[in-house]
Amino acid sequence: EAQVTQNPRYLITVTGKKLTVTCSQNMNHEYMSWYRQDPGLGLRQIYYSMNVEVTDKGDVPEGYKVSRKEKRNFPLILESPSPNQTSLYFCASSRGTDDQETQYFGPGTRLLVL
Amino acid sequence: QKEVEQDPGPLSVPEGAIVSLNCTYSNSAFQYFMWYRQYSRKGPELLMYTYSSGNKEDGRFTAQVDKSSKYISLFIRDSQPSDSATYLCAMRGTGGFKTIFGAGTRLFVKA
């Protein structure tokens, strides 16, 4: 079954304690992205990756890091989380060819930073 | 001003109605236009995708893009209670994968 998986699904942490949210896809997609979703603001792209070792900033990259060492994995790292990073996070992957858009989203990770 | 504007609703319609959802945008470089559906506590799922201007139809769903007006629409015919969800428009330019989403419109279809 084609899918994007994220772990953990729920996380409560404290300010300043480094954390990593993992994302993995089994569709051999080149493109992967991280988004955060906040009430009234919709989805905002944090970072995206067009291939292994190729990443670029989205709309709201401050306070986040990513890496793409393998095609299937795209972890999101919060080096020093702050309360304003409390949000619902989605990972997505896509074939991303010019003539077809097939972006699949993971189930989401709900993060609370105290 | 946001790059993509979308009325958050909520929009409530009776079953069988035609639903019209819209977004406006300001960046003329956008070439790819998408509509996603998101059920409560789920990730968004791609519903429709259009490149550049024109219409695209898929079953009860029709997507329209008017680049001259910087306006995109999603029409749902014969709406069903199962269509109740949040609908997000999204768009991006060429040469990259930076994607901008609207805030989403919450739709309720009453049986």
XYZ file of C-alpha atoms in Angstrom:
225
model
C 0.000 0.000 0.000
C 1.304 3.425 -1.010
C 1.716 5.556 2.052
C 3.513 8.290 3.920
C 4.176 7.535 7.570
C 5.054 9.966 10.340
C 6.245 9.353 13.870
C 5.352 10.191 16.504
C 1.689 11.053 15.905
C 1.426 13.034 19.125
C 4.194 14.705 21.092
C 4.299 16.911 24.166
C 7.654 18.454 24.955
C 9.218 21.403 26.764
C 10.898 24.493 25.423
C 14.448 23.891 24.271
C 14.415 20.090 24.198
C 15.555 18.948 20.761
C 13.184 16.677 18.898
C 12.913 14.908 15.557
C 9.768 13.975 13.679
C 10.371 11.208 11.177
C 8.747 10.886 7.759
C 9.009 7.959 5.391
C 7.398 7.163 2.021
C 7.310 3.889 0.103
C 6.479 5.258 -3.377
C 10.010 6.114 -4.530
C 8.946 9.762 -4.830
C 11.579 12.383 -5.494
C 9.793 15.305 -3.877
C 9.070 15.554 -0.168
C 7.809 18.445 1.933
C 7.012 19.441 5.475
C 4.044 21.653 6.342
C 2.550 23.057 9.486
C -1.159 23.703 9.840
C -2.537 26.333 12.185
C -6.132 27.551 12.599
C -6.974 30.340 10.167
C -3.611 30.074 8.422
C -4.025 26.878 6.453
C -0.996 24.837 5.498
C 2.344 26.582 5.347
C 5.349 24.926 3.798
C 8.392 24.672 6.047
C 10.957 22.932 3.845
C 10.917 20.822 0.735
C 13.311 18.470 -0.969
C 13.543 17.724 -4.674
C 15.899 14.786 -4.253
C 18.533 13.256 -1.999
C 20.768 15.954 -0.534
C 18.683 18.697 -2.227
C 16.556 20.774 0.128
C 15.154 24.295 0.056
C 13.234 26.637 2.311
C 9.491 27.001 2.128
C 7.470 29.826 3.594
C 8.239 29.363 7.304
C 11.641 27.656 7.752
C 12.791 29.520 10.877
C 13.449 27.209 13.814
C 13.445 24.029 11.728
C 16.036 21.841 10.043
C 15.692 18.998 7.600
C 17.919 16.439 5.945
C 17.463 14.094 2.999
C 20.132 11.406 3.130
C 17.910 8.693 1.673
C 15.155 9.009 -0.889
C 12.466 7.525 1.346
C 13.141 9.529 4.529
C 12.804 13.230 5.286
C 13.050 13.977 9.025
C 12.082 17.329 10.521
C 14.327 18.545 13.330
C 13.487 21.159 15.936
C 16.795 21.989 17.596
C 15.309 24.207 20.308
C 11.501 24.064 20.205
C 9.491 27.055 21.362
C 5.769 27.374 22.193
C 5.066 29.100 18.850
C 6.002 25.830 17.159
C 2.993 24.145 18.712
C 1.127 23.007 15.643
C -0.083 20.146 13.477
C 2.686 18.974 11.145
C 2.270 17.119 7.872
C 4.829 15.425 5.707
C 4.051 14.927 2.022
C 5.665 13.277 -0.964
C 5.144 13.629 -4.683
C 6.299 12.345 -8.012
C 6.251 15.981 -9.026
C 6.419 15.607 -12.774
C 5.356 18.637 -14.778
C 2.212 17.069 -16.156
C 0.824 15.533 -13.039
C 0.611 16.456 -9.405
C 0.330 13.534 -7.021
C 1.128 14.782 -3.567
C 0.382 12.308 -0.787
C 0.164 13.508 2.794
C 1.002 11.654 5.965
C -1.483 11.390 8.855
C -0.014 14.334 10.767
C 1.958 14.878 13.974
C 0.369 16.997 16.664
C 3.070 18.808 18.645
C 2.618 20.727 21.873
C 5.589 22.718 23.192
C 5.203 23.833 26.800
C -1.791 40.868 1.818
C -1.589 37.084 1.604
C -0.433 35.534 -1.652
C -3.513 33.300 -1.677
C -6.882 34.338 -0.255
C -9.629 31.863 0.540
C -12.851 32.472 2.448
C -12.754 30.182 5.506
C -16.548 29.806 5.635
C -18.163 27.795 7.033
C -20.348 27.118 4.035
C -23.512 25.116 4.685
C -25.601 23.707 1.819
C -28.394 21.139 1.460
C -27.686 17.775 -0.106
C -27.833 17.922 -3.899
C -26.800 21.578 -4.150
C -24.041 22.857 -6.409
C -21.142 24.123 -4.331
C -18.753 26.820 -5.513
C -15.425 27.274 -3.741
C -12.992 30.002 -4.737
C -9.510 31.383 -4.224
C -7.800 34.507 -5.430
C -4.068 34.991 -5.685
C -1.603 37.773 -6.333
C 1.487 36.033 -7.740
C 1.305 35.871 -11.541
C 4.122 33.285 -11.556
C 1.810 30.541 -10.264
C 1.293 27.879 -12.931
C 0.101 24.817 -11.020
C -3.231 24.969 -9.223
C -4.522 22.291 -6.886
C -7.532 21.561 -4.721
C -7.238 19.348 -1.676
C -9.929 17.887 0.557
C -9.220 17.396 4.241
C -11.478 15.446 6.551
C -11.316 16.095 10.266
C -8.189 14.640 11.879
C -6.789 13.495 8.532
C -4.130 14.675 6.132
C -5.174 16.542 2.972
C -5.841 14.471 -0.152
C -5.409 15.772 -3.669
C -8.733 16.288 -5.412
C -7.986 18.221 -8.574
C -4.916 19.496 -10.349
C -4.711 21.993 -13.204
C -1.744 23.332 -15.073
C -2.081 26.931 -16.304
C -5.528 28.128 -17.367
C -8.678 26.242 -18.270
C -11.156 23.767 -16.878
C -10.800 20.235 -15.679
C -13.616 17.859 -14.810
C -13.551 14.677 -12.762
C -16.898 13.142 -11.919
C -18.872 15.614 -9.809
C -15.902 17.963 -9.478
C -14.867 20.740 -11.875
C -11.828 22.964 -11.400
C -11.486 26.270 -13.231
C -8.500 28.560 -13.499
C -8.738 32.141 -14.764
C -5.202 33.465 -14.797
C -6.212 36.842 -16.211
C -8.307 37.451 -13.077
C -6.007 35.449 -10.777
C -9.012 33.444 -9.658
C -9.565 29.708 -9.286
C -12.745 27.799 -8.518
C -13.874 24.329 -7.554
C -17.438 23.280 -8.292
C -19.083 20.280 -6.686
C -22.264 19.045 -8.341
C -24.922 16.998 -6.551
C -23.194 17.542 -3.222
C -23.359 14.728 -0.682
C -22.996 14.666 3.112
C -19.727 12.783 2.525
C -18.401 15.940 0.827
C -18.429 17.693 4.206
C -14.787 18.590 4.768
C -12.326 21.455 4.539
C -11.269 22.325 0.996
C -7.854 23.858 0.477
C -6.627 25.528 -2.669
C -2.895 25.443 -3.380
C -0.619 26.761 -6.068
C 3.005 26.973 -7.120
C 5.210 28.252 -9.896
C 7.642 26.380 -12.119
C 11.254 25.580 -11.380
C 10.734 24.548 -7.793
C 8.338 23.032 -5.356
C 7.453 25.935 -3.095
C 3.695 25.561 -2.621
C 1.339 28.159 -1.162
C -1.977 27.057 0.350
C -5.132 28.991 1.058
C -6.534 28.942 4.584
C -9.216 26.412 3.596
C -13.019 26.600 3.363
C -15.046 24.453 5.721
C -18.020 22.891 3.905
C -21.062 21.245 5.507
C -23.533 19.356 3.340
C -26.772 18.683 5.200
C -28.819 15.553 4.489
